[in-house]
Tab-separated table of C-alpha atoms in Angstrom:
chain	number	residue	atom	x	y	z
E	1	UNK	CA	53.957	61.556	-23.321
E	2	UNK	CA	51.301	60.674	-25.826
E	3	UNK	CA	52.952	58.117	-28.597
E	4	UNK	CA	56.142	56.211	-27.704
E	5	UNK	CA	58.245	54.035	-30.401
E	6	UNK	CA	59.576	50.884	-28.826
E	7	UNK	CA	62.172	47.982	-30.283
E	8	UNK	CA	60.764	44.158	-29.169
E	9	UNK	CA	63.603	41.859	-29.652
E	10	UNK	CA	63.310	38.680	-30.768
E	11	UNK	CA	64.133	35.546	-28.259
E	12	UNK	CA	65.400	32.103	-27.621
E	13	UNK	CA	62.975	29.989	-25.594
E	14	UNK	CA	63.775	26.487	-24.158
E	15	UNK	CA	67.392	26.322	-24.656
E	16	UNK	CA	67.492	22.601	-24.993
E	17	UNK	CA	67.042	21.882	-21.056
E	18	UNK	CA	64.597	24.574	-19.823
E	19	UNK	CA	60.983	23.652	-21.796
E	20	UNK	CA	58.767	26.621	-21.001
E	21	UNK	CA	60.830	28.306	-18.323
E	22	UNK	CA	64.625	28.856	-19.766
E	23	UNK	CA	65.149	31.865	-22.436
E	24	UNK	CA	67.682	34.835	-23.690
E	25	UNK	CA	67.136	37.737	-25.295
E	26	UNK	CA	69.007	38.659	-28.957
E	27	UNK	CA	70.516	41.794	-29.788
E	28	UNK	CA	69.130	43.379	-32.851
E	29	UNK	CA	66.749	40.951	-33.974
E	30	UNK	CA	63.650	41.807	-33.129
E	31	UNK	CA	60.017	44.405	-34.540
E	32	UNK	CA	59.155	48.056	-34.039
E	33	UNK	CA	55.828	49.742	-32.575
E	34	UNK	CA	54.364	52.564	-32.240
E	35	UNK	CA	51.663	53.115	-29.542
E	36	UNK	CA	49.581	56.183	-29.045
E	37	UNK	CA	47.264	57.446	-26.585
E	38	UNK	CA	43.820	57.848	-28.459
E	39	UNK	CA	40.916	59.208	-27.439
E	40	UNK	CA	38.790	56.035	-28.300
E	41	UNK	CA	38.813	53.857	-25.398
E	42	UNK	CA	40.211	50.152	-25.937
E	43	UNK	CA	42.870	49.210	-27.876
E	44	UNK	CA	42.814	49.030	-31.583
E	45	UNK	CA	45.234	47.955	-34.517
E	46	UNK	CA	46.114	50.837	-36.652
E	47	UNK	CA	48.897	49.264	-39.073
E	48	UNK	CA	50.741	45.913	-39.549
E	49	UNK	CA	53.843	45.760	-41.982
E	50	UNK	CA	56.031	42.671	-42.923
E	51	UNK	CA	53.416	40.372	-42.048
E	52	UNK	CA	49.912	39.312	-42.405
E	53	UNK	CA	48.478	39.136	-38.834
E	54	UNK	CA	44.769	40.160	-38.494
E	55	UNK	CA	44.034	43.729	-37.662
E	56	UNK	CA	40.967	42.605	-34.826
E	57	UNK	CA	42.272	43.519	-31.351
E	58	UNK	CA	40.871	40.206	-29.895
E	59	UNK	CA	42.980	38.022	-32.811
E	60	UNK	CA	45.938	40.100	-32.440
E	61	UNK	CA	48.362	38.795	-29.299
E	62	UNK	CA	49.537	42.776	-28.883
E	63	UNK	CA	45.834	43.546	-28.881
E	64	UNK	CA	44.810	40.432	-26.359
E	65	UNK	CA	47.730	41.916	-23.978
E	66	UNK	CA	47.165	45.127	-24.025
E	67	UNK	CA	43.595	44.347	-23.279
E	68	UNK	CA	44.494	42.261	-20.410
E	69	UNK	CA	47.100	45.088	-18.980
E	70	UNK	CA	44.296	47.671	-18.942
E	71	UNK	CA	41.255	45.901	-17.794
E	72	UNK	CA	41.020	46.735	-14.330
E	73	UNK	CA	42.158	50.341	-15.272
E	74	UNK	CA	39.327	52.541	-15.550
E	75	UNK	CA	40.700	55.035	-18.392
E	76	UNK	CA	39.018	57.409	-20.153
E	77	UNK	CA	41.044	57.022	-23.117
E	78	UNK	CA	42.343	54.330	-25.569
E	79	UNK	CA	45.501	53.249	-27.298
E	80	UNK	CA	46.605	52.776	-31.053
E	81	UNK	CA	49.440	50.159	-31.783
E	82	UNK	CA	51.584	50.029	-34.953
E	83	UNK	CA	53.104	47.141	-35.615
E	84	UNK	CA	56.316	46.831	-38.093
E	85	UNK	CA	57.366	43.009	-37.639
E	86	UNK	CA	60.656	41.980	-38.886
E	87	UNK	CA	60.766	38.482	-36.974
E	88	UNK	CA	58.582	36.338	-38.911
E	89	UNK	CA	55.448	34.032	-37.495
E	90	UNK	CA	56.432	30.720	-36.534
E	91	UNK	CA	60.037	31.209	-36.886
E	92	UNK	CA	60.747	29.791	-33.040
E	93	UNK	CA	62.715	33.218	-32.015
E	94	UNK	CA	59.804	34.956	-30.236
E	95	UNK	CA	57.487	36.718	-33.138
E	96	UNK	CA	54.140	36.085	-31.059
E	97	UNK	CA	56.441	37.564	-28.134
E	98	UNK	CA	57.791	40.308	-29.290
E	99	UNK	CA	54.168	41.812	-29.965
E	100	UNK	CA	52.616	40.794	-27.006
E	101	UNK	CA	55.628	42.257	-24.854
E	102	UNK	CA	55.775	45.511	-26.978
E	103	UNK	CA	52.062	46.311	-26.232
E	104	UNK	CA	52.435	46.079	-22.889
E	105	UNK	CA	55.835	47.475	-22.310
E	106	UNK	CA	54.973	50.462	-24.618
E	107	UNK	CA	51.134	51.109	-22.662
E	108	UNK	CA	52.883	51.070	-19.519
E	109	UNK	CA	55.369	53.409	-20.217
E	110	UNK	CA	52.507	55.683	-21.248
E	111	UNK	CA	50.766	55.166	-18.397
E	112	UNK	CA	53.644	56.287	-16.223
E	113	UNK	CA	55.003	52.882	-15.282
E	114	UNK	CA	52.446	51.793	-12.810
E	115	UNK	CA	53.013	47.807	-13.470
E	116	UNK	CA	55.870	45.756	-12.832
E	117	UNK	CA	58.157	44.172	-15.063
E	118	UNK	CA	56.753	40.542	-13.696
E	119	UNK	CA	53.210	42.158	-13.950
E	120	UNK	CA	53.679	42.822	-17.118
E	121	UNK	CA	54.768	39.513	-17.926
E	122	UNK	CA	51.991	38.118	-16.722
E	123	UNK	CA	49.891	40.440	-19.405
E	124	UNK	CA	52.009	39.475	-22.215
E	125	UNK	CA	51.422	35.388	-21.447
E	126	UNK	CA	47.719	36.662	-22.461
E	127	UNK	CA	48.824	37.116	-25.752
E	128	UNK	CA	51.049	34.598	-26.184
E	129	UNK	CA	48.357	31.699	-25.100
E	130	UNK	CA	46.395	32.847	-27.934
E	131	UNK	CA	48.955	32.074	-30.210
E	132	UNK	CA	50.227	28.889	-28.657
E	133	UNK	CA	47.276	27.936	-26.750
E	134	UNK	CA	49.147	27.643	-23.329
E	135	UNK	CA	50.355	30.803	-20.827
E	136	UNK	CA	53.680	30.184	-21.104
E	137	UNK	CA	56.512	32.822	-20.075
E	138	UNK	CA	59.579	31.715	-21.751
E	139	UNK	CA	59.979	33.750	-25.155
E	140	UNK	CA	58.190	37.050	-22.524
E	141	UNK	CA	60.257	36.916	-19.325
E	142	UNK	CA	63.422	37.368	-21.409
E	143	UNK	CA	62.246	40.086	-23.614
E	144	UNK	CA	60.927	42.045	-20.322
E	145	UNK	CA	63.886	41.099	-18.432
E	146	UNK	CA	66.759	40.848	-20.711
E	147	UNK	CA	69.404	38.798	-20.374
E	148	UNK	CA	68.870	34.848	-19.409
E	149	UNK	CA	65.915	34.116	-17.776
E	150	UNK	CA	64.555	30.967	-15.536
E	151	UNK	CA	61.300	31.189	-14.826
E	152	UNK	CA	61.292	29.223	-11.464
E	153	UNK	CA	57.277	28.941	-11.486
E	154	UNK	CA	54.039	29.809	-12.739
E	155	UNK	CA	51.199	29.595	-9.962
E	156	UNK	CA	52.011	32.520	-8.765
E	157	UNK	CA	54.391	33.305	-11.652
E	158	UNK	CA	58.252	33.681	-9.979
E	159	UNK	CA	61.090	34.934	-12.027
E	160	UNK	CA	64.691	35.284	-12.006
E	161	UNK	CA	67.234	36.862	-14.429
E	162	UNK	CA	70.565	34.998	-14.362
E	163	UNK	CA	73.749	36.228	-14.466
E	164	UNK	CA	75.438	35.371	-17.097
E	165	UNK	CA	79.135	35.564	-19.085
E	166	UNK	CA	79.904	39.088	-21.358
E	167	UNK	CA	81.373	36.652	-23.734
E	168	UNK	CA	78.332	34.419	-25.068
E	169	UNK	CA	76.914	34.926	-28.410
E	170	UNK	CA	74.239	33.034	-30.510
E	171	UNK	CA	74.190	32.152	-34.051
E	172	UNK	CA	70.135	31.555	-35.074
E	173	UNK	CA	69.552	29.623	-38.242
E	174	UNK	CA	66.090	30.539	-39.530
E	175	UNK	CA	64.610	28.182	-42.385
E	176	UNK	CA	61.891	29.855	-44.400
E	177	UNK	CA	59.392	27.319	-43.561
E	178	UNK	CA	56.630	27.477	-40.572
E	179	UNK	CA	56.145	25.460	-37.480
E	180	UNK	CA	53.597	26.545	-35.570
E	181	UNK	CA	53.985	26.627	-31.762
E	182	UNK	CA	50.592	24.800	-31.167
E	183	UNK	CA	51.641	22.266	-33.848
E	184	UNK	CA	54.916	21.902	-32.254
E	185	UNK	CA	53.289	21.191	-29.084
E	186	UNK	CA	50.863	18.713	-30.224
E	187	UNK	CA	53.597	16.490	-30.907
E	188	UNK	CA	55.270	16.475	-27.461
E	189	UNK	CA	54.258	13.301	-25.020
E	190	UNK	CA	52.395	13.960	-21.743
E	191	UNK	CA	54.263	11.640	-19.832
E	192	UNK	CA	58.330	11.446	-19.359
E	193	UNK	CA	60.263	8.816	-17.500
E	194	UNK	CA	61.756	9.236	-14.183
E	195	UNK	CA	64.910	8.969	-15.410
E	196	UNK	CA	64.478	11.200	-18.757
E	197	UNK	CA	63.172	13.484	-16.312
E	198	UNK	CA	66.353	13.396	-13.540
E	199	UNK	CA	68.759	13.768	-16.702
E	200	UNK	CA	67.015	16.802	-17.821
E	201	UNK	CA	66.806	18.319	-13.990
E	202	UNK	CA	70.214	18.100	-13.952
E	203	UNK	CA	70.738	19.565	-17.095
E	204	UNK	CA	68.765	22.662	-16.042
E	205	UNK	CA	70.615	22.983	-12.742
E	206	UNK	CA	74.533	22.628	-14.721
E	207	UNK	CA	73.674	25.257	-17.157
E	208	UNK	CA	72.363	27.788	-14.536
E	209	UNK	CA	75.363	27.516	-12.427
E	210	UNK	CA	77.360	27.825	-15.435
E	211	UNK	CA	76.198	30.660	-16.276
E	212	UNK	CA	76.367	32.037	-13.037
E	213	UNK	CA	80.260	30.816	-12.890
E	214	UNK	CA	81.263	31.233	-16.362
E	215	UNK	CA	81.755	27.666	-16.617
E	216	UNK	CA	81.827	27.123	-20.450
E	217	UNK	CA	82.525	23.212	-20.212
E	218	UNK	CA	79.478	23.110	-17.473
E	219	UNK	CA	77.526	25.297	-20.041
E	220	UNK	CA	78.160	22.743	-22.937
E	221	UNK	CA	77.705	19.687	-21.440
E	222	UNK	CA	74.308	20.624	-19.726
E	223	UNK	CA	72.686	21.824	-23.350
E	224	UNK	CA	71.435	18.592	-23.876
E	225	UNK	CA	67.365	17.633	-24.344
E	226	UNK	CA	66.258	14.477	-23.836
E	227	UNK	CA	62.380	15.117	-23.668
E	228	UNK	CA	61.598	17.580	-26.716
E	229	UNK	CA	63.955	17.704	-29.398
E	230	UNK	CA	63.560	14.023	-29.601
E	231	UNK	CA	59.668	14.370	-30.623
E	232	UNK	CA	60.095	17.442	-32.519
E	233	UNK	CA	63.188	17.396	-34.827
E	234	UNK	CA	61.779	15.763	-37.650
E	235	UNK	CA	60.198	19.152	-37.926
E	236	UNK	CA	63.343	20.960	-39.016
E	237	UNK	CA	64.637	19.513	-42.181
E	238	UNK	CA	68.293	18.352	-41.880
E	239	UNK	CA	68.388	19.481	-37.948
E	240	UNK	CA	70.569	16.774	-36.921
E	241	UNK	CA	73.740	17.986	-39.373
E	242	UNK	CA	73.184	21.191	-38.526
E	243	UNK	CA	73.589	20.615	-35.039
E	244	UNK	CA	76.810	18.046	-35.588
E	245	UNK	CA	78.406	20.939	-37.539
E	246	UNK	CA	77.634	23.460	-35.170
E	247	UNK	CA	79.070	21.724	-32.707
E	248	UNK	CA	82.033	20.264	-34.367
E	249	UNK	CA	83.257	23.830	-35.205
E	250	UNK	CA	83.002	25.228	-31.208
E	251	UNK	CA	79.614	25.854	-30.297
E	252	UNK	CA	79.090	25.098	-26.701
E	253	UNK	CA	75.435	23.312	-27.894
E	254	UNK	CA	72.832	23.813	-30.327
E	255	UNK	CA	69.184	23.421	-30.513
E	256	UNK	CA	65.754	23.713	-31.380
E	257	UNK	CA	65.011	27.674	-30.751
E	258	UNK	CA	61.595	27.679	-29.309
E	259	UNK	CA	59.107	25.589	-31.155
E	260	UNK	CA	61.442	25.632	-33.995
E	261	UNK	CA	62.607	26.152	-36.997
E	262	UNK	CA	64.740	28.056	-36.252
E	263	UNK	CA	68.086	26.063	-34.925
E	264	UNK	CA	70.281	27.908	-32.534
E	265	UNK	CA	73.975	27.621	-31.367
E	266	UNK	CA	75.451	28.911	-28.450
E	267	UNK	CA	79.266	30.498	-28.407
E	268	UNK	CA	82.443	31.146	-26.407
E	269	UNK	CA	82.974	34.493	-28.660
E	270	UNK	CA	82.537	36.331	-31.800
E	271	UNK	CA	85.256	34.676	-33.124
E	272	UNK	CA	83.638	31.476	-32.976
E	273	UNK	CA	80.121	32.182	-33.548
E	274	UNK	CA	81.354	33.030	-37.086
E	275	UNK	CA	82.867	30.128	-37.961
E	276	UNK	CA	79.566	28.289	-36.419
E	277	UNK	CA	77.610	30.504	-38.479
E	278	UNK	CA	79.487	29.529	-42.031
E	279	UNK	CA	79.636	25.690	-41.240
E	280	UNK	CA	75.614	25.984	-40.012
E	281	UNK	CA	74.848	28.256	-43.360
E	282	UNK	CA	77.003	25.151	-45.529
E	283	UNK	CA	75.103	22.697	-44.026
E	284	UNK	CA	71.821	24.335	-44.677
E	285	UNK	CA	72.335	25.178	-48.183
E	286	UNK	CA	72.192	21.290	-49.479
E	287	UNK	CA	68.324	21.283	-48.123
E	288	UNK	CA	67.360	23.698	-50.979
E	289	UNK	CA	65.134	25.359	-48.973
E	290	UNK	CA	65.212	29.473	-48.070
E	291	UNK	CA	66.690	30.291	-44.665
E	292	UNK	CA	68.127	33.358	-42.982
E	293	UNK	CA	71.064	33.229	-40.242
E	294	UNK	CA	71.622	35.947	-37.519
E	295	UNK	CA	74.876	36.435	-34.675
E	296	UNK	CA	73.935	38.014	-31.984
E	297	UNK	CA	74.999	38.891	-28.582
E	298	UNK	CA	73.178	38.697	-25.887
E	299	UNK	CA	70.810	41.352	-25.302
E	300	UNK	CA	71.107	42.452	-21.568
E	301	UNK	CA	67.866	45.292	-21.259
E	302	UNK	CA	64.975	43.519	-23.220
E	303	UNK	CA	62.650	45.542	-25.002
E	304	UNK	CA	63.681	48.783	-25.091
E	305	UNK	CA	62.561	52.443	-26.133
E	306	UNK	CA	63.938	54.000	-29.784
């Protein structure tokens, strides 16, 4: 195989209680690429659509990954990478992500598989800490894995896909405004109390064994964050009515997706995740401002081949 045309889905990082090591993967959201073997060694960018993003491998995440990924690997041959976003930059569902995961999930299919799906997320943080500025695995593990995702630690980097109910799907609200990641965490304070930091353990502990036990109640009384979305909501225009709405009409929770601004809700079904999505697209439409809003289901394989 010498070219191989991959889909990189887009992602929800953080879910409300897990900062930097909680995420789920969406369902048809997400970019395409192409990769090709070339005969040039290295990695170059051939093609970006549907965004400006700079065409230097070292400034592109998909280049910095793939870079990392084939490093140690002496080849005697390169790789091209098309890149055909359709998650925008910023947006707090996994754009930086989805490239850095494609490029390495697309070279090492090409290469005949010789990494592992945590080595590879481990390539793909490259990428990502040049767009955030920190290695952090949340918006990648998912999109490698599928599914939910905890990722239990990162020194050495340990993670787990969880088990989780048929029935969830996510409404994503999407202003057309950008918040970027590094911005986002610039905001965020050092230092936590002990007992901001207890209530959020045990937040992260009741929504992973709700998952595990279909516990919906368990699941919506654990998406609560009381160390981030407190310092970074005033980012989101009109966050905190979109939220009460969400909620009032049957999402389980709703959040900040990522860094934001995108605003997420979690549901019990279809069924309700469209009558979340009208009340959250009502809500929205008094700000004035742009925004696009997605249901999904919950995307079990991760970034996949087309």
């Amino acid at each position: 195989m010498t070219s191989i045309k991959i889909f990189c889905p887009a992602t929800i990082a953080n879910l409300n209680c897990g900062f930097d090591v909680m995420g789920l993967c969406l369902e048809g959201i997400g970019d395409e690429m192409i990769i090709r073997k070339s005969p040039e060694k290295g990695i170059k960018i051939a093609k970006i659509t549907g965004a400006d993003l700079p065409l230097e491998t070292e400034k592109n995440v998909a280049g910095v990954a793939g870079l990392a990924l084939i490093k140690n690997l002496n080849l005697d041959y390169g790789f091209e990478i098309e890149i055909h976003k359709k998650i925008k930059a910023g947006s707090g569902i996994g754009s930086s992500s989805a490239s850095a995961t494609g490029a390495v999930f697309g070279i090492n299919e090409l290469l005949g598989r010789p990494f592992s799906k945590l080595e590879l997320v481990n390539f793909a943080m490259k990428g990502e800490a040049l767009a955030s500025g920190s290695e952090h695995a949340d918006n990648v593990a998912p999109c490698i894995f599928g599914g939910f995702t905890l990722v239990r630690g990162y020194n050495p980097l340990d993670i787990i896909k969880i088990n989780s109910p048929n029935e969830l799907v996510a409404v994503v609200l999407h202003p057309n405004i950008e918040v970027k990641t590094a911005d986002a965490r610039a905001v965020l304070s050092p230092n936590v109390s002990l007992k901001n930091a207890i209530t959020q353990t045990g937040n992260l502990g009741g929504l992973i064994a709700g998952l595990y036990t279909s516990d919906y109640e368990l699941i919506s009384r654990s998406l609560q964050d009381v160390l981030i979305e407190p310092f970074r909501k005033h980012l989101i225009p009109n966050f905190d009515n979109v939220k009460n709405v969400a909620v009032q009409n049957g999402a389980l929770g709703s959040g900040i997706s990522g860094a934001g601004p995108s605003i997420f809700a979690l549901c019990k079904s279809q069924e309700i995740a469209e009558k979340v999505a009208h009340s959250m697209n009502e809500s929205y439409l008094k700000t004035g401002i742009k925004f696009d809003i997605y249901i999904s289901a919950i995307n079990s394989n991760g970034v996949s081949i087309i």
